Short mmCIF file of C-alpha atoms in Angstrom, two decimals:
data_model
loop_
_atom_site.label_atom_id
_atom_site.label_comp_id
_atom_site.label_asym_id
_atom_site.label_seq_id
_atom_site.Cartn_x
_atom_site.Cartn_y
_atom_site.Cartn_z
CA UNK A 231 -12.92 6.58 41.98
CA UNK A 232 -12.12 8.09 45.60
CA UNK A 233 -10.56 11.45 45.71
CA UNK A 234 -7.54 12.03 47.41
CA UNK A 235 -8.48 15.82 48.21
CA UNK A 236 -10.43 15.22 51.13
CA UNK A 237 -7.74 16.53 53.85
CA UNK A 238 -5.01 17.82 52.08
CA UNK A 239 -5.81 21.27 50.38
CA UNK A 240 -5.08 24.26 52.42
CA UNK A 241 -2.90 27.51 52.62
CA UNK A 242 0.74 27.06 54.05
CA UNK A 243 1.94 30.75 55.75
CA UNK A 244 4.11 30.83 58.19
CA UNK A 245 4.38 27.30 59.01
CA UNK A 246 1.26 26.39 59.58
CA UNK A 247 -1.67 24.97 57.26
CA UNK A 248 -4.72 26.92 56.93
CA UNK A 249 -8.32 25.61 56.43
CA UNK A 250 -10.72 27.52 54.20
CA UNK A 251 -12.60 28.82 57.47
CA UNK A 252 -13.97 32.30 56.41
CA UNK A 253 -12.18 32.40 53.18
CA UNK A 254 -13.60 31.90 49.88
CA UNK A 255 -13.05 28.94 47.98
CA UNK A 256 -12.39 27.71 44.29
CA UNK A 257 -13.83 24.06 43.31
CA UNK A 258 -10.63 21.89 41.67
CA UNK A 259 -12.14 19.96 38.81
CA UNK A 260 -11.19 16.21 37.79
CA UNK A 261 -10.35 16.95 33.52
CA UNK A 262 -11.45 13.69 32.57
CA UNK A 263 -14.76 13.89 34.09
CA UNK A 264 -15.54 17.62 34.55
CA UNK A 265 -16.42 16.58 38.33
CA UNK A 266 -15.65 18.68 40.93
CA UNK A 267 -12.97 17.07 43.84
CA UNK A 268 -12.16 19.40 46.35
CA UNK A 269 -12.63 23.55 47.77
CA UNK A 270 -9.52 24.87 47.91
CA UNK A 271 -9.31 27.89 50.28
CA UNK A 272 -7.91 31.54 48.57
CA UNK A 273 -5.64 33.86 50.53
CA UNK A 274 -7.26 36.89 52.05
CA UNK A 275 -5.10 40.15 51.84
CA UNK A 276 -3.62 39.85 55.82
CA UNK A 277 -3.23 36.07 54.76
CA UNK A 278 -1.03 37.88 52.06
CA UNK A 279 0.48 40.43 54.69
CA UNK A 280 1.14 37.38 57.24
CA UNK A 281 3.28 35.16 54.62
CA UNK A 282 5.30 38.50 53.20
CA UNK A 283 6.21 39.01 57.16
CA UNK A 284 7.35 35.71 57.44
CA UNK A 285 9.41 35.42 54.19
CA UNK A 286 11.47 38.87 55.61
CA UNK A 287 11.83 36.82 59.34
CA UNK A 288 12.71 33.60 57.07
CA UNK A 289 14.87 34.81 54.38
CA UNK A 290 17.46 36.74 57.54
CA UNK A 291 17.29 33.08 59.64
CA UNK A 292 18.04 31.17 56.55
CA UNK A 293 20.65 33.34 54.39
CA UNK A 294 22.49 32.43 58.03
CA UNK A 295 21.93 28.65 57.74
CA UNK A 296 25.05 26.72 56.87
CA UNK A 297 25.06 25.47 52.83
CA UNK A 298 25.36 21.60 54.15
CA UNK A 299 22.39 22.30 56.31
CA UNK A 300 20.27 23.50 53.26
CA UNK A 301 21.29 20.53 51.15
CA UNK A 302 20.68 18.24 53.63
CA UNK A 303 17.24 19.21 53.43
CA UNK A 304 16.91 19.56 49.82
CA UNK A 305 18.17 15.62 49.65
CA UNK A 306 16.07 14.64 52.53
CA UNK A 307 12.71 16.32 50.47
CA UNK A 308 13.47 14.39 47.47
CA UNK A 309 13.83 11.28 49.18
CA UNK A 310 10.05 12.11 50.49
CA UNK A 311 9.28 13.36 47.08
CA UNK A 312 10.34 9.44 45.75
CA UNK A 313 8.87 7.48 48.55
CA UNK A 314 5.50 9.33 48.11
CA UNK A 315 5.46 9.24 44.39
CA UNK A 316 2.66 6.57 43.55
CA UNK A 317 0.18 8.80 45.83
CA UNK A 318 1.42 12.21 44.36
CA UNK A 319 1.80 11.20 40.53
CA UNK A 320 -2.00 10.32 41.30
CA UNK A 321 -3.14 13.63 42.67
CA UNK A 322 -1.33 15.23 39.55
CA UNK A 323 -3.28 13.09 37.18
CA UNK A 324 -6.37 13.37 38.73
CA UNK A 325 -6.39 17.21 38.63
CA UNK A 326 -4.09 18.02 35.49
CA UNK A 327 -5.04 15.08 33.46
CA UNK A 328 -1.45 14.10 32.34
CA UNK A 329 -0.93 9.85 32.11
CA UNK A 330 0.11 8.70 35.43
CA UNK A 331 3.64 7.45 33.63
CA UNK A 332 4.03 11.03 33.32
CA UNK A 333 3.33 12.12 36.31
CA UNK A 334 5.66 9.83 37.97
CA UNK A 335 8.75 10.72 35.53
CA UNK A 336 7.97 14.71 36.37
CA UNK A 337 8.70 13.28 40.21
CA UNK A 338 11.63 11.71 39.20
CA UNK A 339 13.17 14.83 37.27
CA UNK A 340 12.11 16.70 40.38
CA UNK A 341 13.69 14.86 42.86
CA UNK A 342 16.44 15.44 40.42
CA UNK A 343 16.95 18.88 40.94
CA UNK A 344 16.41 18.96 44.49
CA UNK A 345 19.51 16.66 44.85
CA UNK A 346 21.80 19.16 42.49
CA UNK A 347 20.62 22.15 43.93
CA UNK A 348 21.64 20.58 47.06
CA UNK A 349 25.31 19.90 46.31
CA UNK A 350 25.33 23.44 44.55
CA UNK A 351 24.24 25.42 47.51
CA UNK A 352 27.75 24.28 48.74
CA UNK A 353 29.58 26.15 45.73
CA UNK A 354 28.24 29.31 46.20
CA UNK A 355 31.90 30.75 45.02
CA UNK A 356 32.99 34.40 44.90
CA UNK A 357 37.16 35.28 44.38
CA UNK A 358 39.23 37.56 45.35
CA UNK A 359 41.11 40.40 43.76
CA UNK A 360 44.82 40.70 43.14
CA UNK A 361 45.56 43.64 45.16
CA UNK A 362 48.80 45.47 46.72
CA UNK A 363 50.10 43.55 49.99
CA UNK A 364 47.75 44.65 53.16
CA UNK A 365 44.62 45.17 50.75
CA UNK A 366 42.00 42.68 49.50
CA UNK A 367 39.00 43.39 47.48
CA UNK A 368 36.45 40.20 47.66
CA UNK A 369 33.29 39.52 45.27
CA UNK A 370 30.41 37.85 47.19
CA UNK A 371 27.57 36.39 45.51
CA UNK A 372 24.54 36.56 48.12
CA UNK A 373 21.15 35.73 48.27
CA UNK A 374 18.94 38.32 46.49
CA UNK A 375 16.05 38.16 49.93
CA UNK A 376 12.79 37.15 49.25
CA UNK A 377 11.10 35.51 46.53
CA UNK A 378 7.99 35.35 44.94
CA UNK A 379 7.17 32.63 42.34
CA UNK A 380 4.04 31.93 40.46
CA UNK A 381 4.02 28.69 38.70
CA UNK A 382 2.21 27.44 35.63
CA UNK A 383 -0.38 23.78 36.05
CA UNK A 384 0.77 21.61 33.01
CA UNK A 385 3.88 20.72 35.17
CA UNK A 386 2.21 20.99 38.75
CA UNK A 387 4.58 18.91 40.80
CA UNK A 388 8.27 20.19 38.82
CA UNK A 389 6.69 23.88 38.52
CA UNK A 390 7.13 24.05 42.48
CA UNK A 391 10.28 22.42 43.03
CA UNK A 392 12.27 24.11 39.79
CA UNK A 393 11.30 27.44 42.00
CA UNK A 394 11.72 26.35 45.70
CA UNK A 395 14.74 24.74 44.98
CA UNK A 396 17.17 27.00 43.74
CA UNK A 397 16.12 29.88 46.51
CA UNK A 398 16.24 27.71 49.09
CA UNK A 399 20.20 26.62 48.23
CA UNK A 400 20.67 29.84 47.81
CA UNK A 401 19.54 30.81 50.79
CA UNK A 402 16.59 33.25 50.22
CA UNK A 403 12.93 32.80 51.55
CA UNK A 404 10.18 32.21 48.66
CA UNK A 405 6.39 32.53 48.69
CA UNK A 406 4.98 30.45 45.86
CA UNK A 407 1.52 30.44 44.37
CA UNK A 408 1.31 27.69 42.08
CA UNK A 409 -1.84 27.28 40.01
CA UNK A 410 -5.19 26.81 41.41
CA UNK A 411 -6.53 24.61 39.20
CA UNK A 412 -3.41 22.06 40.14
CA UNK A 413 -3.33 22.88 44.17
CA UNK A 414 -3.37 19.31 45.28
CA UNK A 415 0.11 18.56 44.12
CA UNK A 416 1.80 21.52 45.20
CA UNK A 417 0.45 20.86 48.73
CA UNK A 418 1.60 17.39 48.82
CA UNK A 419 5.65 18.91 47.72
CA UNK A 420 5.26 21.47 50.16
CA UNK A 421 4.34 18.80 52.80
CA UNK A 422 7.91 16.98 51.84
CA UNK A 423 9.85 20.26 51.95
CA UNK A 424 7.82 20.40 55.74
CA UNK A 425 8.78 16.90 57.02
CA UNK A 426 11.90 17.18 55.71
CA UNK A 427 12.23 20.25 58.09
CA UNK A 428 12.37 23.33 55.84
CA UNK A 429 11.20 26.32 58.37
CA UNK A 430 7.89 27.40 57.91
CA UNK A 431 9.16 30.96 57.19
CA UNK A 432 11.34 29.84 54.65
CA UNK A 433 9.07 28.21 51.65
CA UNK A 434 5.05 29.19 52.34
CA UNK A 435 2.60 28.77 49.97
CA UNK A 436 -0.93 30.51 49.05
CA UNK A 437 -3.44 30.29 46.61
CA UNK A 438 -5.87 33.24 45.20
CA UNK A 439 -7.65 35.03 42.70
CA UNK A 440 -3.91 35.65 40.63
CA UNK A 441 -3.86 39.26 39.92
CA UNK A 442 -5.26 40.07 43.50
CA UNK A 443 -2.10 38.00 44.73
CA UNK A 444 0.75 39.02 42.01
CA UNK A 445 -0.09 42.56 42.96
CA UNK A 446 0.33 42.58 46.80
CA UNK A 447 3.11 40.29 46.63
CA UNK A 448 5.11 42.54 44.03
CA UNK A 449 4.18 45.80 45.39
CA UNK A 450 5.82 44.77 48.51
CA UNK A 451 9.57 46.37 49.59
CA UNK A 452 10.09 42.79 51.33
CA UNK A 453 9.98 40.75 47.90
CA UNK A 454 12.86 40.84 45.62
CA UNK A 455 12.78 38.46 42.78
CA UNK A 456 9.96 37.54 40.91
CA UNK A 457 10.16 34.15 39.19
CA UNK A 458 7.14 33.08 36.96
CA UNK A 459 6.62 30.66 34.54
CA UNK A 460 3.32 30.93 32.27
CA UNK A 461 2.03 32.82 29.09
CA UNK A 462 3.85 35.53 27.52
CA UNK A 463 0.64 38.74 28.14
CA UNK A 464 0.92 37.80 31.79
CA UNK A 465 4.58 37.70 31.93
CA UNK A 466 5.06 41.46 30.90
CA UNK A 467 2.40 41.85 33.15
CA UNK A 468 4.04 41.21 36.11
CA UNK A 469 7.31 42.81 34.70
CA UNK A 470 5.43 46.08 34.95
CA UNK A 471 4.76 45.13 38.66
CA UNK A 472 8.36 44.34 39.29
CA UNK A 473 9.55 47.05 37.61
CA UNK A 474 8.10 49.38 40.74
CA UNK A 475 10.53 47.77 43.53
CA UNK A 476 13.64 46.88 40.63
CA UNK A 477 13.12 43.40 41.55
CA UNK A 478 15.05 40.77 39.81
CA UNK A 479 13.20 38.52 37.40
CA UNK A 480 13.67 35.44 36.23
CA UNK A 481 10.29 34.59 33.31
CA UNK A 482 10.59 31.65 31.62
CA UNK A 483 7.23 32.25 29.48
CA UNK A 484 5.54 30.60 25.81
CA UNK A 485 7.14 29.16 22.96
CA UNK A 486 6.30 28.25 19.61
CA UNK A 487 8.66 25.58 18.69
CA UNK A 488 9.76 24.76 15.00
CA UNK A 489 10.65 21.46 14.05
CA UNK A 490 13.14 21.59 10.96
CA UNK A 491 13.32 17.83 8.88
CA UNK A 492 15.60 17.53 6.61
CA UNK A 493 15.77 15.06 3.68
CA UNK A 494 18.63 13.46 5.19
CA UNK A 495 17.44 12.35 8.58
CA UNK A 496 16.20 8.73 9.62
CA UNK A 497 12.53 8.90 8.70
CA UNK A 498 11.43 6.30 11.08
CA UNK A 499 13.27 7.17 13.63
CA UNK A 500 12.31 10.75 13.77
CA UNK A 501 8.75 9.97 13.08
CA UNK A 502 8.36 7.88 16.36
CA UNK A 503 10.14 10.34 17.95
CA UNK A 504 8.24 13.24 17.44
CA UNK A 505 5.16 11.99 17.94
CA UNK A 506 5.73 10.75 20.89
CA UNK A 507 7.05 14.00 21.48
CA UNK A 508 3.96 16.28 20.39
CA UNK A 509 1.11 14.80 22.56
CA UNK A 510 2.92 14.38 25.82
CA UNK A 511 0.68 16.09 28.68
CA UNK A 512 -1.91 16.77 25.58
CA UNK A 513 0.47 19.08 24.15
CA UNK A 514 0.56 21.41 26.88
CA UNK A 515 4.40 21.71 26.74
CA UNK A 516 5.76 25.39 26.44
CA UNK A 517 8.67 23.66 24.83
CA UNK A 518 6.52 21.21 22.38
CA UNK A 519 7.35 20.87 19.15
CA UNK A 520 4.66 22.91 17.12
CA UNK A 521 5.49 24.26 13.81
CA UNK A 522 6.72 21.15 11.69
CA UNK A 523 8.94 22.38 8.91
CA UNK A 524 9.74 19.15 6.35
CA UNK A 525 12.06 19.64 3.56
CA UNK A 526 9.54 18.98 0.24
CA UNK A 527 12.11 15.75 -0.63
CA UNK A 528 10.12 13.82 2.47
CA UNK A 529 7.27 16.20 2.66
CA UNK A 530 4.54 13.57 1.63
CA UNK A 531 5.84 10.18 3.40
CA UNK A 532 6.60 12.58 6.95
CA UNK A 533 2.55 13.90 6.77
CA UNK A 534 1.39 10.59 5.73
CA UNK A 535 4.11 8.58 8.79
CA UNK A 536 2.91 11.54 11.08
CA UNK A 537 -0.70 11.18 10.34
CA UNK A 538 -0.73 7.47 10.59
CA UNK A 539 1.31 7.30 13.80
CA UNK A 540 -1.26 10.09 15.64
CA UNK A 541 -4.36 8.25 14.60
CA UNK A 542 -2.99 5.25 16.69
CA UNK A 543 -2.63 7.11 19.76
CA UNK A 544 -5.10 5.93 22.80
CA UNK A 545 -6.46 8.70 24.52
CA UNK A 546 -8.21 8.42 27.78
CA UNK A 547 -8.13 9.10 31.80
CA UNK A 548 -5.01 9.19 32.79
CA UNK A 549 -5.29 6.81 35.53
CA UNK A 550 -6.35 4.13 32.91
CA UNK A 551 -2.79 2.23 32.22
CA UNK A 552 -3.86 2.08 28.57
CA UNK A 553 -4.05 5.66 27.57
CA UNK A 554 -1.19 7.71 25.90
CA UNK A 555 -2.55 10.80 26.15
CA UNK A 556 -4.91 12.26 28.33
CA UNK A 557 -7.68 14.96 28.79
CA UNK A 558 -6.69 18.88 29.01
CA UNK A 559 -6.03 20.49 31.71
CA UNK A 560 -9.36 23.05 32.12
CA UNK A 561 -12.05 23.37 29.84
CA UNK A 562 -10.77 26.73 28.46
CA UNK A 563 -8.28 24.55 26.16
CA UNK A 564 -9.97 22.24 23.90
CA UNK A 565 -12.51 25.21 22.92
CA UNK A 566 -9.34 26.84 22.06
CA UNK A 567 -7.63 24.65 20.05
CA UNK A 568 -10.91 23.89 18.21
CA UNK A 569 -11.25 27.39 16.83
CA UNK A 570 -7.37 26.89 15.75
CA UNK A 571 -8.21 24.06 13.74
CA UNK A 572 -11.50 25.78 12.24
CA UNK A 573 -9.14 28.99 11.29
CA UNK A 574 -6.73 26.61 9.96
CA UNK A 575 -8.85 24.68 7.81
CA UNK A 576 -10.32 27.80 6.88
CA UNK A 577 -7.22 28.73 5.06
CA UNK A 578 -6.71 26.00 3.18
CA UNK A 579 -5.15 23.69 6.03
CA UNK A 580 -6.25 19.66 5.17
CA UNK A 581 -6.74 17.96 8.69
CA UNK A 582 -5.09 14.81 8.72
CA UNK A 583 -5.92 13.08 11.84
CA UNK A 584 -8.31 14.67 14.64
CA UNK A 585 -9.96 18.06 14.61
CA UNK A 586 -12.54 17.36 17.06
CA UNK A 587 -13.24 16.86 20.59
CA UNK A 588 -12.69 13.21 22.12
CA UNK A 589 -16.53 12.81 23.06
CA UNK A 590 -15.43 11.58 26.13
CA UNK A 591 -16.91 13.42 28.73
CA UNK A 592 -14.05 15.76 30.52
CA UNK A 593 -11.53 18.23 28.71
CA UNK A 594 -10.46 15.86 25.72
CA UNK A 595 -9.25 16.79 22.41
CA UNK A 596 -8.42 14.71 19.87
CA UNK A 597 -4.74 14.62 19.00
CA UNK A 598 -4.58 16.74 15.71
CA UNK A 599 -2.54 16.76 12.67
CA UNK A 600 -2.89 19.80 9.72
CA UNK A 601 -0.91 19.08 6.66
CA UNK A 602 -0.36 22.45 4.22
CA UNK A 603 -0.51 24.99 7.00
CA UNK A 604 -0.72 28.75 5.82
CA UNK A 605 1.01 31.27 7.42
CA UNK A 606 -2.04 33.30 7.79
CA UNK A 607 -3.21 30.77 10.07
CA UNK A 608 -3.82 31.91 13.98
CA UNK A 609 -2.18 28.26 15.11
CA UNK A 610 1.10 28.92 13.08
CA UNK A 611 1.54 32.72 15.11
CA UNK A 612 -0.24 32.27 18.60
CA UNK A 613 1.54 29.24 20.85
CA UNK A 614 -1.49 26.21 20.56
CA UNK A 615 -0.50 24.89 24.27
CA UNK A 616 -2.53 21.78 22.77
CA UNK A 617 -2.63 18.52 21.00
CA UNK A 618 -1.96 20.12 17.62
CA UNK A 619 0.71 19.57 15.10
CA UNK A 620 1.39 21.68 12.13
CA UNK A 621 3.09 20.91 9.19
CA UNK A 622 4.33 22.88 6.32
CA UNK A 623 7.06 22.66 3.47
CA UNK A 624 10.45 23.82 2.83
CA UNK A 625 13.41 23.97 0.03
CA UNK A 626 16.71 25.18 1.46
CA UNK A 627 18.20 25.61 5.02
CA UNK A 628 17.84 29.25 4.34
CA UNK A 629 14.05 29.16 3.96
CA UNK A 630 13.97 26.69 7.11
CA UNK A 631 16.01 29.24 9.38
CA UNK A 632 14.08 32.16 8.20
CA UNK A 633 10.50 29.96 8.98
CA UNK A 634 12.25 29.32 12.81
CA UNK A 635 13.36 32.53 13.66
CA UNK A 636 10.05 34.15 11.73
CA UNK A 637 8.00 34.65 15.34
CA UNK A 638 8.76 36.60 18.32
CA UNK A 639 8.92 33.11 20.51
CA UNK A 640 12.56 31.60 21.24
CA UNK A 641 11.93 29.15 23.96
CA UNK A 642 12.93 25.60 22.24
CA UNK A 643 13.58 24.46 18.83
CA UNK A 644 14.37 20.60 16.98
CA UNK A 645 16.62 19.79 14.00
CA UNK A 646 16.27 16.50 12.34
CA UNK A 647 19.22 16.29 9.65
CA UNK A 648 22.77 13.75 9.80
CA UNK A 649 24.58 16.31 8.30
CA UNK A 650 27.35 18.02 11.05
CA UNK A 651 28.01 20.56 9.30
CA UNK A 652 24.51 21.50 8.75
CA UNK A 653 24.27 21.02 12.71
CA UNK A 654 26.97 23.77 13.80
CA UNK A 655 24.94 26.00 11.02
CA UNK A 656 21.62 25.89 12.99
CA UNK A 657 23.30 25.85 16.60
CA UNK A 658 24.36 28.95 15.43
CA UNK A 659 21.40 30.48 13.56
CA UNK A 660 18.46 29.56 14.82
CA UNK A 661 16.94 32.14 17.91
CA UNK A 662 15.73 29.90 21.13
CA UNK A 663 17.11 29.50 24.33
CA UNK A 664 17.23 25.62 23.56
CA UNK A 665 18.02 23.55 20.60
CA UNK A 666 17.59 20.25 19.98
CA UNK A 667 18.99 18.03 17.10
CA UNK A 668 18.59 14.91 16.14
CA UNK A 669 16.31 14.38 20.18
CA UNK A 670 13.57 16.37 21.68
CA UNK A 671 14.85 16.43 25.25
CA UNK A 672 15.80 19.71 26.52
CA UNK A 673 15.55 19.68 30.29
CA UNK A 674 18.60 18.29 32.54
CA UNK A 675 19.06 18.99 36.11
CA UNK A 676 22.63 20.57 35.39
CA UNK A 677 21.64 22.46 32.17
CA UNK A 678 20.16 25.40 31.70
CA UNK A 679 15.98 26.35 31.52
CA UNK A 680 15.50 29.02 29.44
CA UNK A 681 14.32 31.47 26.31
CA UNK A 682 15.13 34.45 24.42
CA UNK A 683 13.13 37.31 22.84
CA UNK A 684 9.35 37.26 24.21
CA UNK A 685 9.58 33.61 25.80
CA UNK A 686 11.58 35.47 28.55
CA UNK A 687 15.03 35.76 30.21
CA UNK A 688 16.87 34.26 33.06
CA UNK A 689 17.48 30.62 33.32
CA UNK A 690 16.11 28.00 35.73
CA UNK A 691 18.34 24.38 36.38
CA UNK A 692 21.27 24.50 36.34
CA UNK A 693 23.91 26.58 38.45
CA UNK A 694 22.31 29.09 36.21
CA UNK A 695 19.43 28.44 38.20
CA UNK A 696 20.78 29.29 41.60
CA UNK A 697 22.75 32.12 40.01
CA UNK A 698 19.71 33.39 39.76
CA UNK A 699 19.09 34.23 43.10
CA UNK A 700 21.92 35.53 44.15
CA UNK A 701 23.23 39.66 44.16
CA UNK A 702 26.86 40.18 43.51
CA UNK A 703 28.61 42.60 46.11
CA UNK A 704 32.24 44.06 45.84
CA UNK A 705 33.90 44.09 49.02
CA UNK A 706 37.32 46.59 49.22
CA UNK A 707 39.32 46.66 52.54
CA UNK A 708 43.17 47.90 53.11
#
């Protein structure tokens, strides 16, 4: 299989695109084979100095630029973003693994957003004051300056436009670093937001060793939001950083979600549902559904539907029209979600489906059910991030809002019961930024991204989203 890699990979600062001439380099790996594709050149510290310089010369050009001439840009990068989908959904598979069917409905979602966050960069509202005649006192909502966004590789094409898009209707300037291990695909959006004539100063992008990066970026007076999306240790991490300058932050970090199934939900229904659910991108879903609480009336035909259901799945490439699922992302994960299912087992879990790797060459795992899951088990305390699902039993709604609100996660949780009233209850109790009953979709481009507790604060989508990036100033004049 040719690689697309062979021009493409580079450093974008200050609108130009920078070979790895006298820079190191990082190999990008293919996950279903192992095999390297491409060198992608890492940001030297004056690289680093260079972009920060040009996001303070961007961010005072663009906080100028008129809202409709922002949008227009924004709408005019996702119509690039659709007519170059085919050739980007195949990058994205070919480094991150993910089905290509996947990787063409993350462009979709992502043109999405560009398009609301370009009508929303036109109701950038503030109001004004009642006030004595002569006097008015105005509140302005105003772009908080410069941004810098690190971004996460299980989503590697909607990671980079769910952060470019908000700051740039809002009109601040944003350096990005998305992951290196997905590099391809965030140079091929930052070539739309280029052709679709975004300044060069306004959106740049580098890659580099990470904590070399997050640390000149964030110990800069010239950045001032952070917005990262990515494991919970790393997250507080960089809120330490942050905390130097007072930056804003926006973290949208792990989650551990529960699945509560009631006795009085449509078996079937729910059962193809979640499954489906579980293994997209191989599990590597900060909002997947994880923890699968069943009410003990179903308990035995839900593990035995489940079970039967994963065992079906066809895993393979990702390029391969046939597969459901496909490799992980680096080879870090399946050794991780192996000794998860050897703890598990160890304490009394029973594996019903999987538990080993695919013995396919590349990163593959074996989608993985555990019926009976202890508590004292790692997988049911530490976020997976992998093709595991783990089941366990319950008796009353109590016990199941107790088991979801039990960990210090509250990204996304699902509620399987037709009972309304018993809806409202666990709208109400449960602790996650996003709840989902009787579906398992939680992202729209008009709602809300977001956690509580450890899986972070701030929103992304959303006017939320753009909110985001903007300061709030009081103006009083008589």
């Amino acid at each position: 299989m040719t690689t697309p890699y062979d021009t493409t990979l580079g450093l974008y600062i200050a609108g130009e695109w920078l070979s790895g001439d006298g820079r190191d380099t990082r190999d990008v790996l293919n996950p279903a084979t192992g095999a390297g594709q491409a060198a992608l050149p890492l940001a030297t510290a004056a690289d680093l100095d260079r972009a920060l310089e040009a996001a303070q010369r961007g961010f005072v050009a663009w906080r100028a630029t008129p809202p409709e001439k922002r949008g227009a840009i924004l709408v005019r990068t996702a119509q690039l973003l659709r007519e170059r989908g085919d050739h980007i959904a195949r990058i994205a598979t070919l480094e991150q693994g993910k089905i290509q069917a996947e990787a063409k409905g993350e462009i979709a979602f992502a043109a999405g957003l560009l398009e609301f966050h370009a009508a929303e960069a036109q109701r950038i509202y503030g109001r004004v004051l009642p006030r004595p005649s002569g006097s008015r006192s105005l509140v302005l909502h105003q772009p908080v300056g410069p941004v810098a966004a690190f971004c996460a590789w299980n989503f590697p094409i909607m990671n980079v436009v769910r952060k470019i898009a908000p700051a740039v209707a809002a009109g601040c300037s944003i350096i990005i670093k998305p992951s290196e291990e997905t590099a391809g695909s965030a140079v091929e959006v930052m070539r739309c937001f280029q052709d679709a004539g975004l300044p060069g100063d306004v959106a740049q992008c580098v890659f580099g060793v990470p904590d070399a990066v997050s640390r000149q970026l964030l110990a800069s007076p010239i950045t001032r939001k952070l917005s990262f999306t990515g494991s919970v240790p790393v997250g507080k991490a960089l809120m330490k950083l942050a905390a130097d300058t007072m930056m804003r932050t926006t973290m949208e970090l792990g989650g551990h979600g529960p699945v509560l199934v009631f006795d009085d939900c449509d078996l079937d229904k729910t059962l193809d549902t979640l499954v489906a659910h579980k293994f997209r991108n191989a599990g590597q879903v900060c909002v997947a559904p994880t923890r699968f609480h069943i009410q003990d009336g179903i308990y035995d035909r839900f593990a035995a539907g489940f079970a039967e259901r994963t065992r079906a799945l066809r895993i393979g490439d990702g390029m391969d029209a046939a597969s459901q699922m496909g490799p992980m992302a680096n080879a870090r994960r399946p050794a991780a979600i192996a000794e998860l299912v050897g703890d598990a087992t160890s304490h009394g879990a029973r594996l019903l489906a999987g538990g080993d790797y695919g013995g396919q060459g590349g990163f593959f795992f074996q989608p993985t059910v555990l019926s009976d899951v202890p508590l004292s088990a790692r997988a049911m305390n530490e976020e997976p991030f992998g093709p595991i699902a783990l089941l366990s039993r319950f008796a009353t709604d109590d016990d199941a809002i107790a088991e979801a609100n039990r960990l210090s996660f509250g990204l996304a949780a699902y509620c399987f019961t037709e009972n309304g009233r018993r809806q409202n209850v666990l709208g109400d109790a449960i602790e996650a930024g996003m709840i989902a009953i009787n579906n398992v979709r939680l992202s729209y481009v008009d709602s809300p991204f977001g956690g509580i507790k450890e899986s972070g604060h701030g929103s992304e989508d959303g006017p939320e989203g753009i909110a985001a990036h903007l300061i709030t100033k009081t103006v009083h004049a008589s």
